[in-house]
Coordinates of C-alpha atoms and ligand atoms in Angstrom, one line a residue:
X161 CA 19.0 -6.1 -55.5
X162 CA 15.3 -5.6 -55.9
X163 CA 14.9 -9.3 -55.7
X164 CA 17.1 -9.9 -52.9
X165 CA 14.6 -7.6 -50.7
X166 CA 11.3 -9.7 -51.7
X167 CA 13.8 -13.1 -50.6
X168 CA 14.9 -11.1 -47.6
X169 CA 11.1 -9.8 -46.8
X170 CA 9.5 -12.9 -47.5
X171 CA 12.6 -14.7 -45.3
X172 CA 11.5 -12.3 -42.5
X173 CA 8.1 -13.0 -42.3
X174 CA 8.2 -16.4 -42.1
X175 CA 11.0 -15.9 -39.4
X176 CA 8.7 -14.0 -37.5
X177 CA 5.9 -15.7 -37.8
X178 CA 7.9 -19.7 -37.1
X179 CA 9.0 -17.4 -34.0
X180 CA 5.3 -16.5 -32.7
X181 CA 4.2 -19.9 -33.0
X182 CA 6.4 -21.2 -31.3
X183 CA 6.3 -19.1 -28.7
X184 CA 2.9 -19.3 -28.6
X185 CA 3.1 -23.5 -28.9
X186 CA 5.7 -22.7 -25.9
X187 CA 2.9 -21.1 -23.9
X188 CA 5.4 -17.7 -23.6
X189 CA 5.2 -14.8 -24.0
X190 CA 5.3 -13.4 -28.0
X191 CA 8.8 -12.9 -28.9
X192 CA 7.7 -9.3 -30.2
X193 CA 6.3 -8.5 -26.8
X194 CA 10.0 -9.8 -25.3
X195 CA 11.7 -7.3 -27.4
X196 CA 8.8 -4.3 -27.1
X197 CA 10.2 -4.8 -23.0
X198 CA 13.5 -4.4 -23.9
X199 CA 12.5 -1.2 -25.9
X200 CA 10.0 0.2 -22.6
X201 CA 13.2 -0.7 -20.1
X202 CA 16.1 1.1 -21.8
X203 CA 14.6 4.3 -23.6
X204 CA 16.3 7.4 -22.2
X205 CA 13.9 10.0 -20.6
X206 CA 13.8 12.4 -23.2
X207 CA 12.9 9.8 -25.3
X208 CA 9.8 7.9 -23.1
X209 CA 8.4 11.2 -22.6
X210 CA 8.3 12.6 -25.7
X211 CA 6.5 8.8 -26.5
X212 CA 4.0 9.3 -23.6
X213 CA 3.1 13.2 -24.7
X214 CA 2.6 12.5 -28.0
X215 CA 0.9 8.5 -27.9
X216 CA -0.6 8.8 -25.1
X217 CA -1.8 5.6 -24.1
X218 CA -1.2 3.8 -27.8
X219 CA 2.4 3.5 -27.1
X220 CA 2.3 -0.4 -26.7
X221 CA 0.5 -0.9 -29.9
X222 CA 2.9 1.3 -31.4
X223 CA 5.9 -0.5 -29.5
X224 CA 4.7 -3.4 -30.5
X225 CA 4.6 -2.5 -35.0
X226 CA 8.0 -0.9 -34.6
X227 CA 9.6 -3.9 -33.0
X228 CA 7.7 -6.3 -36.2
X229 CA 9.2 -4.0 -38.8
X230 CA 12.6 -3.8 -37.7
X231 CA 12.8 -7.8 -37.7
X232 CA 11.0 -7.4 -41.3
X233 CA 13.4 -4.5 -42.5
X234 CA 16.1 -6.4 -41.0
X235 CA 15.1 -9.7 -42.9
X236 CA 14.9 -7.9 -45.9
X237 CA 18.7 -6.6 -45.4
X238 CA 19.7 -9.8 -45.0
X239 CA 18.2 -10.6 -48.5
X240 CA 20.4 -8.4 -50.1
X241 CA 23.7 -9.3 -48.3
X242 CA 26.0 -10.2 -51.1
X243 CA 28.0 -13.5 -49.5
X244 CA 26.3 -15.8 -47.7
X245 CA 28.1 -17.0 -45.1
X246 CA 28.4 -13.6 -43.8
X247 CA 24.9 -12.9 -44.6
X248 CA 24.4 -16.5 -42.4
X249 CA 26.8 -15.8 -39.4
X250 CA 25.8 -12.1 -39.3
X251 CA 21.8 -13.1 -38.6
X252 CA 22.9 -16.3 -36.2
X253 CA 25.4 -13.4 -33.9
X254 CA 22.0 -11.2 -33.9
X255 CA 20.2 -13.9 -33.2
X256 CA 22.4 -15.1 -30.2
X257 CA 22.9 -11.5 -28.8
X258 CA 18.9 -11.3 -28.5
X259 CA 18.7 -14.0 -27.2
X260 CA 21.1 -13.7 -24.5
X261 CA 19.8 -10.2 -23.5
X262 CA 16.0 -11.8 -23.4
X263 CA 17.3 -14.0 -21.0
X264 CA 18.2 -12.0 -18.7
X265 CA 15.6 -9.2 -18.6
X266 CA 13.4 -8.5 -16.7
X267 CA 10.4 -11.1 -17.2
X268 CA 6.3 -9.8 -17.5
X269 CA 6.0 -12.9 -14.3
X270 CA 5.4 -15.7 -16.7
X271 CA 7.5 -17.5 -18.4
X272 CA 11.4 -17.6 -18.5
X273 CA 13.3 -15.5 -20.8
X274 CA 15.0 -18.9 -22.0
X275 CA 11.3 -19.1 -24.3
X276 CA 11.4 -16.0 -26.1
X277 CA 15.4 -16.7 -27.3
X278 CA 14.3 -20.1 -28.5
X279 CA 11.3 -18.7 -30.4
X280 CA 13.9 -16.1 -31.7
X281 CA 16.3 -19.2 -32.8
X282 CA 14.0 -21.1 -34.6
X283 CA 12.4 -18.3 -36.2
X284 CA 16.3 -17.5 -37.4
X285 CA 16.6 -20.8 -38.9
X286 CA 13.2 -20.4 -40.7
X287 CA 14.5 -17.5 -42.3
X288 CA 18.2 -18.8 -43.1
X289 CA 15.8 -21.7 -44.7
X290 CA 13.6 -19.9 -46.9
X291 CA 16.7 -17.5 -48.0
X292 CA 17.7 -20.3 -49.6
X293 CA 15.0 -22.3 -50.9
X294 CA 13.8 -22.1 -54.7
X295 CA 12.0 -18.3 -55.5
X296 CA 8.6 -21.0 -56.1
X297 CA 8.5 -21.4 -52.5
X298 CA 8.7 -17.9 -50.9
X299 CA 5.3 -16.5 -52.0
X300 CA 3.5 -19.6 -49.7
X301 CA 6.5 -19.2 -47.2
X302 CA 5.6 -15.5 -46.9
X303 CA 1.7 -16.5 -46.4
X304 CA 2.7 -18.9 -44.0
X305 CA 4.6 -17.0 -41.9
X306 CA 2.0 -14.2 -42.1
X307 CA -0.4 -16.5 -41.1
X308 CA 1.0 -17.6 -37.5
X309 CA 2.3 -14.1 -36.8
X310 CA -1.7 -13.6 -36.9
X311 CA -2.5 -16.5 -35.1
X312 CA 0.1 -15.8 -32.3
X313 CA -1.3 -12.2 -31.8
X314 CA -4.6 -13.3 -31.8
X315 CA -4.2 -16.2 -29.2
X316 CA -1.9 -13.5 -27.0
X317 CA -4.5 -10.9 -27.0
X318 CA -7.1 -13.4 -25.8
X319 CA -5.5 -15.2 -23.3
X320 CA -4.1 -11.5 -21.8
X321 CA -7.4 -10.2 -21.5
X322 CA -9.0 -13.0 -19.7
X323 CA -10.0 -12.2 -16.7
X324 CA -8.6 -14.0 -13.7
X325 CA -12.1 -15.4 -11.2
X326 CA -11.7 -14.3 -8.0
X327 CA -14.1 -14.3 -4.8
X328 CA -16.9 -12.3 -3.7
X329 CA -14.9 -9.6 -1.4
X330 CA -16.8 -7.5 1.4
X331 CA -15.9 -4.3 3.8
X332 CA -15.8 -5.0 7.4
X333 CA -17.8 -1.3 7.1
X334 CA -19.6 -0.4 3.8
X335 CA -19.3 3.4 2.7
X336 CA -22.7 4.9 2.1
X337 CA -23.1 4.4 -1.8
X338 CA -21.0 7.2 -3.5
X339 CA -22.9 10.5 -4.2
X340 CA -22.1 13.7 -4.4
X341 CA -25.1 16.0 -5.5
X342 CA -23.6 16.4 -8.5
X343 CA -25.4 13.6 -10.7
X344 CA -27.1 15.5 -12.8
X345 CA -24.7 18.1 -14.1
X346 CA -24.5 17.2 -17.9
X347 CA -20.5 16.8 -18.8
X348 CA -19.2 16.5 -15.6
X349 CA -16.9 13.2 -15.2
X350 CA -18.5 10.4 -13.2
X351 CA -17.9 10.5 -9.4
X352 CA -16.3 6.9 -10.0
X353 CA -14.6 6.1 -12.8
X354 CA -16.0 3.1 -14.4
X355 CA -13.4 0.2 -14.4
X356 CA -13.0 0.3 -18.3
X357 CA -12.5 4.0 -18.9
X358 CA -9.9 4.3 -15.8
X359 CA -6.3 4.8 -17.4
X360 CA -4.0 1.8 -17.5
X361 CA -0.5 2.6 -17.4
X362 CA 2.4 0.4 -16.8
X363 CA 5.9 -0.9 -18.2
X364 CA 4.4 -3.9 -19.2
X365 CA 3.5 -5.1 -23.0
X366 CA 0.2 -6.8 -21.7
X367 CA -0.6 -7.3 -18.0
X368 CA 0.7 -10.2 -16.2
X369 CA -2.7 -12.8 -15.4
X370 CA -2.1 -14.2 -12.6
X371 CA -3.6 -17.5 -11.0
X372 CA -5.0 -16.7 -7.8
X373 CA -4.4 -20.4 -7.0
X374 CA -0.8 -20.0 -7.0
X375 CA 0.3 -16.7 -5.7
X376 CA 1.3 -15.7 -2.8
X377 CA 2.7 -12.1 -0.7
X378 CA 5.4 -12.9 1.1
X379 CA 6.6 -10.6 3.7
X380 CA 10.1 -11.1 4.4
X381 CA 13.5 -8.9 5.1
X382 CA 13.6 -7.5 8.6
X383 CA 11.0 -8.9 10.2
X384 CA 10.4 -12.0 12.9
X385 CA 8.1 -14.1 11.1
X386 CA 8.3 -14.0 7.6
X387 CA 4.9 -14.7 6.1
X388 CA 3.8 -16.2 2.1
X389 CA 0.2 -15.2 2.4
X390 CA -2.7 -17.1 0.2
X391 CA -5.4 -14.9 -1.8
X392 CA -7.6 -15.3 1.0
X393 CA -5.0 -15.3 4.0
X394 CA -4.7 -11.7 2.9
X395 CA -8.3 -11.3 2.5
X396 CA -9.1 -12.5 5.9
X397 CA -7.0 -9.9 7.4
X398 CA -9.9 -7.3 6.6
X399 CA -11.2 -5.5 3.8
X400 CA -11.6 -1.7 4.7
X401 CA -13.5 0.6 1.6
X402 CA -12.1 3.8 0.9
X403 CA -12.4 6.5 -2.1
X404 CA -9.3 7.9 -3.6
X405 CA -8.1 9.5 -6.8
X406 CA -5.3 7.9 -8.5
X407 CA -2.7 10.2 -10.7
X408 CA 0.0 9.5 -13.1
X409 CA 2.9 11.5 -12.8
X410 CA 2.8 12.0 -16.9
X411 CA -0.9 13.8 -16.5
X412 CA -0.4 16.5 -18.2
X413 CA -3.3 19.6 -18.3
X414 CA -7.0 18.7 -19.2
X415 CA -5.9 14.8 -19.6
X416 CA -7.4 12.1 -18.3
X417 CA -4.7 10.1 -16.9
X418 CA -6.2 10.0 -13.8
X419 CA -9.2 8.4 -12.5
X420 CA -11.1 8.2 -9.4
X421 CA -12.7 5.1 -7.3
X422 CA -14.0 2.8 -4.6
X423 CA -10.9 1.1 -3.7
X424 CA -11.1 -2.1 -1.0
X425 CA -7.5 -3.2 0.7
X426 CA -5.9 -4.0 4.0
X427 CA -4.3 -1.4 5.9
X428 CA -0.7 -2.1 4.9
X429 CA 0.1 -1.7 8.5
X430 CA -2.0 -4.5 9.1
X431 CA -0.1 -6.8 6.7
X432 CA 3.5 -6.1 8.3
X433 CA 2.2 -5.9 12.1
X434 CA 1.5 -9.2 11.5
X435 CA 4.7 -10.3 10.1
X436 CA 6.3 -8.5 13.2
X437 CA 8.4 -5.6 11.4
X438 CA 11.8 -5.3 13.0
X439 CA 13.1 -1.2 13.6
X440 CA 16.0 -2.0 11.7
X441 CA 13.7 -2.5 8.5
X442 CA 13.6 1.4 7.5
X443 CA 12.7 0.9 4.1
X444 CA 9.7 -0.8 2.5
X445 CA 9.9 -2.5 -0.4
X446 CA 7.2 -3.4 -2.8
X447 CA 8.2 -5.7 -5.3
X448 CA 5.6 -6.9 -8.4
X449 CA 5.6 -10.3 -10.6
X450 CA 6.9 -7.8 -13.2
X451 CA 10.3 -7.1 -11.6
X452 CA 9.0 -3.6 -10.7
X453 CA 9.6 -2.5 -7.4
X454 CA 9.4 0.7 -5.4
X455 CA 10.2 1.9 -1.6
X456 CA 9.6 3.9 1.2
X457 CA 11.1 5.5 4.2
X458 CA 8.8 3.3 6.7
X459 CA 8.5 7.0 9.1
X460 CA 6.4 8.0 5.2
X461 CA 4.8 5.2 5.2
X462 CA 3.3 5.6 9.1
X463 CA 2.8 9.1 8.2
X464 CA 0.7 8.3 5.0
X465 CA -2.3 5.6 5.3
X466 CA -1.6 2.8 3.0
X467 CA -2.9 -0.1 1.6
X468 CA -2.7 -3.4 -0.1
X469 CA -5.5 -3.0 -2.3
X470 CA -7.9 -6.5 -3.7
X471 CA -10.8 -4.6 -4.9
X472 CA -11.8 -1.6 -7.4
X473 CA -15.3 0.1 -7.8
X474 CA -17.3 -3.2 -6.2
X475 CA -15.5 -6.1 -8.0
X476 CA -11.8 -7.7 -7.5
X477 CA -9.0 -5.4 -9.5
X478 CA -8.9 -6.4 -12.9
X479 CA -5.9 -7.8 -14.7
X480 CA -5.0 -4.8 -16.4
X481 CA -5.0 -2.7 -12.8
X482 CA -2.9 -5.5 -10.9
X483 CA -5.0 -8.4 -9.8
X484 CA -5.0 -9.9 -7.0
X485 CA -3.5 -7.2 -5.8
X486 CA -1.5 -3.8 -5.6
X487 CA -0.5 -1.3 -2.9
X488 CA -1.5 2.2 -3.3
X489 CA -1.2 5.3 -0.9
X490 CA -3.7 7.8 -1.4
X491 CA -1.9 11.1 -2.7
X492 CA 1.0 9.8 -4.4
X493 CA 1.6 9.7 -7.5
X494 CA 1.3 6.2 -9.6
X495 CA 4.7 5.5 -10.2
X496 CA 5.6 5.9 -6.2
X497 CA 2.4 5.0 -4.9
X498 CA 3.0 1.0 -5.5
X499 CA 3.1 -1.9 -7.6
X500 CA 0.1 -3.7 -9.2
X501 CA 0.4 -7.3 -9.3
X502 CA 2.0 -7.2 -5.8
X503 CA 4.4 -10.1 -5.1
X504 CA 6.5 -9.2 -2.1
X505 CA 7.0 -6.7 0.4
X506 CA 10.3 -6.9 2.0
X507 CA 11.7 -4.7 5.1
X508 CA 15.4 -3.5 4.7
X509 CA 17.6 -1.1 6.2
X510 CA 19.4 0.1 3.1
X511 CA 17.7 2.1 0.5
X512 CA 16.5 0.6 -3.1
X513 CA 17.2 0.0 -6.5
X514 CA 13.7 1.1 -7.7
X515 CA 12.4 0.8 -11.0
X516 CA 12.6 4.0 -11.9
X517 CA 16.0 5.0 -10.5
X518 CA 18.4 3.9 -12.9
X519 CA 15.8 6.0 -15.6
X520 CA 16.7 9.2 -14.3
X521 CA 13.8 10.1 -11.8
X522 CA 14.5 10.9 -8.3
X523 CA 13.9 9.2 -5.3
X524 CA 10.0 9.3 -4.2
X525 CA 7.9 9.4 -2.6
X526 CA 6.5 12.1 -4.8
X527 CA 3.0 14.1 -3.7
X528 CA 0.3 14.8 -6.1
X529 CA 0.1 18.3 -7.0
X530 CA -3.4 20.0 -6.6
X531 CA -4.4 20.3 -9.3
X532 CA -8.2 21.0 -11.4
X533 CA -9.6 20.4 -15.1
X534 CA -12.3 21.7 -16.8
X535 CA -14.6 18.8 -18.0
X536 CA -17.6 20.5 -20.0
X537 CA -17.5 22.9 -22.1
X538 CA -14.5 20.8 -24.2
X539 CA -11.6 22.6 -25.3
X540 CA -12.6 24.7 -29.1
X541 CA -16.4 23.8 -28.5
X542 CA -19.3 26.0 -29.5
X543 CA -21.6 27.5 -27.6
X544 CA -24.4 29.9 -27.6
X545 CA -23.9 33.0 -26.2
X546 CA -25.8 33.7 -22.9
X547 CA -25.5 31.4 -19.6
X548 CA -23.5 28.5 -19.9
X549 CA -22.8 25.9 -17.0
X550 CA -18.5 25.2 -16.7
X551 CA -17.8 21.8 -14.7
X552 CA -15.1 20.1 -13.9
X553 CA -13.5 18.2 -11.2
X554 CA -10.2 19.3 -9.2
X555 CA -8.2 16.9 -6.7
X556 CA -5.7 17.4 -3.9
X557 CA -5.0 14.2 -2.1
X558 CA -5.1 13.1 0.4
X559 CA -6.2 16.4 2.1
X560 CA -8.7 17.5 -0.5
X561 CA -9.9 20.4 -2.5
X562 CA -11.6 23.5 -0.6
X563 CA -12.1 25.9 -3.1
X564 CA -12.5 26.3 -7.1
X565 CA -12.4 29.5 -8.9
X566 CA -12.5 29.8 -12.9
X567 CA -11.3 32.9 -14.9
X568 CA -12.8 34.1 -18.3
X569 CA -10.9 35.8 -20.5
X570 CA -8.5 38.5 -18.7
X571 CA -11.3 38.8 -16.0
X572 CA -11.1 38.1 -11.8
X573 CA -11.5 34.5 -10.3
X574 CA -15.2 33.2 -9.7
X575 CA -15.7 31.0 -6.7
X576 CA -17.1 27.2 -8.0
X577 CA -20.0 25.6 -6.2
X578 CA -18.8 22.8 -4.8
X579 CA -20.6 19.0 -4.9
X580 CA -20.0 17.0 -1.7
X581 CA -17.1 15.8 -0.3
X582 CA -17.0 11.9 -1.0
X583 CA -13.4 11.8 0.8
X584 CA -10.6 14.2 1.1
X585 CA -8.8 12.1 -1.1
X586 CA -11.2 11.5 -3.5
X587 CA -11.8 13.8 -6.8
X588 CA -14.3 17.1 -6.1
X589 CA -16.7 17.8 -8.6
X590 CA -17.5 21.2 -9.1
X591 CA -19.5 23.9 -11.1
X592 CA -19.8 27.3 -12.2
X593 CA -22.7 29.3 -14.0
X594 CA -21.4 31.9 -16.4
X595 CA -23.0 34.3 -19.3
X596 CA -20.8 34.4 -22.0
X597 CA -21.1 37.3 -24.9
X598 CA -20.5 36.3 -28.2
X599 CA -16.7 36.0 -29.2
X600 CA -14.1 33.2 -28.5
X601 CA -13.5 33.3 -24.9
X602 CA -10.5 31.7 -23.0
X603 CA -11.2 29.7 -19.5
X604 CA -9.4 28.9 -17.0
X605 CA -9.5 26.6 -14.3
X606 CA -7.6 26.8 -10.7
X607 CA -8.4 25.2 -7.3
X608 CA -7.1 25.4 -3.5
X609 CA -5.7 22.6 -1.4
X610 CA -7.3 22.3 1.9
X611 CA -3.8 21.4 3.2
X612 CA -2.3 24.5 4.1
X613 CA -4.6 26.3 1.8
X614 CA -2.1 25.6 -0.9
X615 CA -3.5 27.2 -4.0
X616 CA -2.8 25.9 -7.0
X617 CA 0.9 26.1 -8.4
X618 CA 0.3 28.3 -11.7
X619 CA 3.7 27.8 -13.3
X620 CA 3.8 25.9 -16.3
X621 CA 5.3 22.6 -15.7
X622 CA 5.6 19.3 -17.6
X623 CA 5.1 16.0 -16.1
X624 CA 9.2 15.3 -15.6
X625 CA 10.6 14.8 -13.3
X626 CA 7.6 16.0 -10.3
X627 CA 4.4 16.2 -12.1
X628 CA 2.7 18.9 -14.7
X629 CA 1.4 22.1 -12.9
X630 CA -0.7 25.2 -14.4
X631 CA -3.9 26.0 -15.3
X632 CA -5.7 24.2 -17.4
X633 CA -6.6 26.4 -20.0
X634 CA -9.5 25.9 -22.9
X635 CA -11.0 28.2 -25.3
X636 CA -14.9 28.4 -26.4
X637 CA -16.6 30.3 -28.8
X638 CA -20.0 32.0 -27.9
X639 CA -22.7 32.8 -30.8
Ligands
MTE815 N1 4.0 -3.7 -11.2 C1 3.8 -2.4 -11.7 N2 3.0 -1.6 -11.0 C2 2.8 -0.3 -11.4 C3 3.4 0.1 -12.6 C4 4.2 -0.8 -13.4 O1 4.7 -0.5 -14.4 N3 4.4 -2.1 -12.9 N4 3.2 1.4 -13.1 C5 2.8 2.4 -12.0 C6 2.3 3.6 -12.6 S1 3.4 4.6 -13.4 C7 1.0 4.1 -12.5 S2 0.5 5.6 -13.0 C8 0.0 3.2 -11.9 C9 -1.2 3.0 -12.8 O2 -2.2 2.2 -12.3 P1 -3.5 1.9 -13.2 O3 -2.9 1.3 -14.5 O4 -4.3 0.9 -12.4 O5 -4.2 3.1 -13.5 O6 0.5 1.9 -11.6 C10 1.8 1.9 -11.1 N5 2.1 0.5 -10.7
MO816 MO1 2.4 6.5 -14.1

């Protein structure tokens, strides 16, 4: 028995690894990535956000090791099968039912599922080979296999991250450079969120890198010239700058899965005027090279100003935030806002099948909820007792944040100073002087929507299925 798991162990790391390499000698995607997309696309709610509140943003990583040590767990079963043609016919149906799901899943935009199923089939035979070969050769088997599953993760990691080149972009208009007054306030977020610390969240294993060369927006459906835009057809239209916040519906209270920036895009009207939109085209769809898509009533998307963004805090979007380019509405949430790695927008007069849908979440578009965070002092920290500056930064897009008021302890609200108003949709930073006796002290942050002077919804909320609301709540102790 015991021996039979070593065989079976050693069996499926050399199956794993034969299938890395050659998926990687296939130029496809990692088979483990295939299957950590079939993982990400059929979790049940409870499930994914349960992942998302307690990995935060490690769940790929994590996605990733379970999806290894199931193939490994289930190599070493296979070890221990008592008959061998079962054992044999039993890992080639497995086999053949991957591969036939991989096929026809949705695809990361490149490759063809056909790659990861082949990977998976040789990798099979690898390990129906070295279940049977002498016990001298599964120690060097095992180191073999461990070897290109390195190799293959190593080569996908790097060629993931490299960064597509794009062209110098500029505004029609340049914005004034982005201050606020509220540089020097030690702990306060940045007014912009550098490129590497915004949050990157997606249904994707790595993001899609895309040749600029090749791709193309089509705008098609009901309109009376389709168009297949170049890179720089789009460009040319006009690059307008404007500062927005960006939210993910999963933020939950005091997290940072938000981020704020320069962003540089067309007015999406821009793009379908000039593929001359038909009325009977209600709906918009956005569609992504990742098979992601998401719609809106077109009378929403008049009513909010949209656009098909190329450019991020002064440089093209990175891969990881949708290069060449995404379409974002200032205000909504991520997951309704719009795809990155935009692909097609089509006009249609029914509604859509979008990607989140099927997985339980309502229709969109849904509306960030105002909504503040205390940034400095952090949550537990020590302080001493006397005056002590509270900042933060609270956002209400797209209409914008006109008051802040923090509460210590049981006691009444205290108005925030304000820094300046970069844009209404843009994050406010703000600040509050307070003297705090010694003691552990509870603060708590709340702001007010210009918008209908919408304060604030207090009620304890998480992120399912219309974003988290309440106060964000930390305690301090003074000595
Ligand atoms: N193509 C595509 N676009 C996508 C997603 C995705 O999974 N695929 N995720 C959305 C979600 S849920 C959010 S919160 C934002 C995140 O954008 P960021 O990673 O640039 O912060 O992208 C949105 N656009
Ligand atoms: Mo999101």
């Amino acid at each position: 028995m015991k021996r039979g798991w070593i065989r079976g162990g050693a069996a499926g790391l050399a199956g794993l690894g034969t299938a890395e390499a050659l998926a990687a000698a296939m130029r496809s995607r990692s088979l483990i990535d295939a299957a950590g997309l079939l993982v990400v696309d059929s979790g049940p709610v409870p499930v994914v956000e349960r992942t998302v509140q307690v990995l935060k943003t490690a769940d790929k990583p994590v996605i990733r090791a379970s999806v290894a040590s199931t193939i490994l767990a289930a190599g070493g079963l296979l070890g221990t099968a008592p008959r061998r043609a079962s054992r044999d016919a039993l890992a080639v149906g497995a086999t053949a039912a991957i591969g036939a799901t991989l096929t026809r899943r949705r695809q990361e935009g490149d490759g063809d599922g056909w790659r990861p199923a082949l990977a998976a089939a040789g990798g099979t035979i690898g390990a129906l080979g070295v279940l049977r070969a002498p016990s001298a050769l599964l120690g060097p088997a095992a180191l073999l296999g461990a070897a290109g599953l390195a190799a293959s993760l190593v080569g996908q990691s790097r060629r993931r991250t490299a960064e597509p080149t794009a062209p110098t972009l500029r505004p029609e208009d340049p914005l004034p450079p982005a201050v606020d007054g509220a540089e020097d306030w030690p702990g306060v977020s940045p007014l912009l969120t550098p490129v590497e610390r915004f949050y990157v969240t997606d249904v994707n294993m790595r993001p899609p890198v895309i040749d600029p060369a090749g791709w193309r927006l089509t705008v098609t459906g009901a309109v009376g010239s389709p168009l297949s835009l170049s890179y720089d057809e789009l460009v040319g239209l006009g690059l307008l700058e404007f500062d927005a916040a960006l939210v993910c519906i999963h933020n939950r209270l005091g997290w940072d899965r938000l981020g704020n920036a320069r962003w540089l895009g067309v007015p999406l009207r821009r793009v379908l005027d000039a593929a001359a939109p038909d009325p009977s085209g209600t709906v918009l769809v956005a569609r992504a090279v990742d098979g992601w898509e998401v719609s809106m009533a077109c009378d929403t998307v008049d009513e909010l100003a949209g656009y098909v963004v190329v450019g991020m805090n002064g440089g093209p979007l990175t891969a990881a935030h949708g290069f060449p380019a995404r379409v974002l509405f200032p205000g909504i949430y991520g997951q309704y806002t719009g795809p990155k790695w935009l692909t097609e927008l089509r006009l249609q007069s029914q509604p859509n099948q979008d990607y989140w849908l099927p997985r339980g979440w309502a229709r969109g578009p849904v509306r960030v909820r105002p909504l503040s965070r205390i940034d400095a002092p952090a949550h537990r920290a020590r302080v001493s007792a006397g005056p002590v500056d509270v900042v933060g930064v609270a956002w209400a897009p797209p209409g914008g944040v006109s008051a802040v008021d923090i509460a210590v302890d049981d006691g009444p609200w205290t108005t925030a100073e304000l820094a300046a108003e970069l844009a209404p949709a843009s994050w406010r930073r703000w600040r509050v002087p307070i003297t705090l006796p010694a003691g552990v002290h509870r603060l708590r942050v709340s702001c007010v929507a210009r918008a209908g002077s919408q304060v604030q919804d207090p009620t304890p909320r998480s992120p399912f299925p219309t974003g988290a609301s309440g106060h964000h709540t930390i305690t301090v102790t003074a000595r």
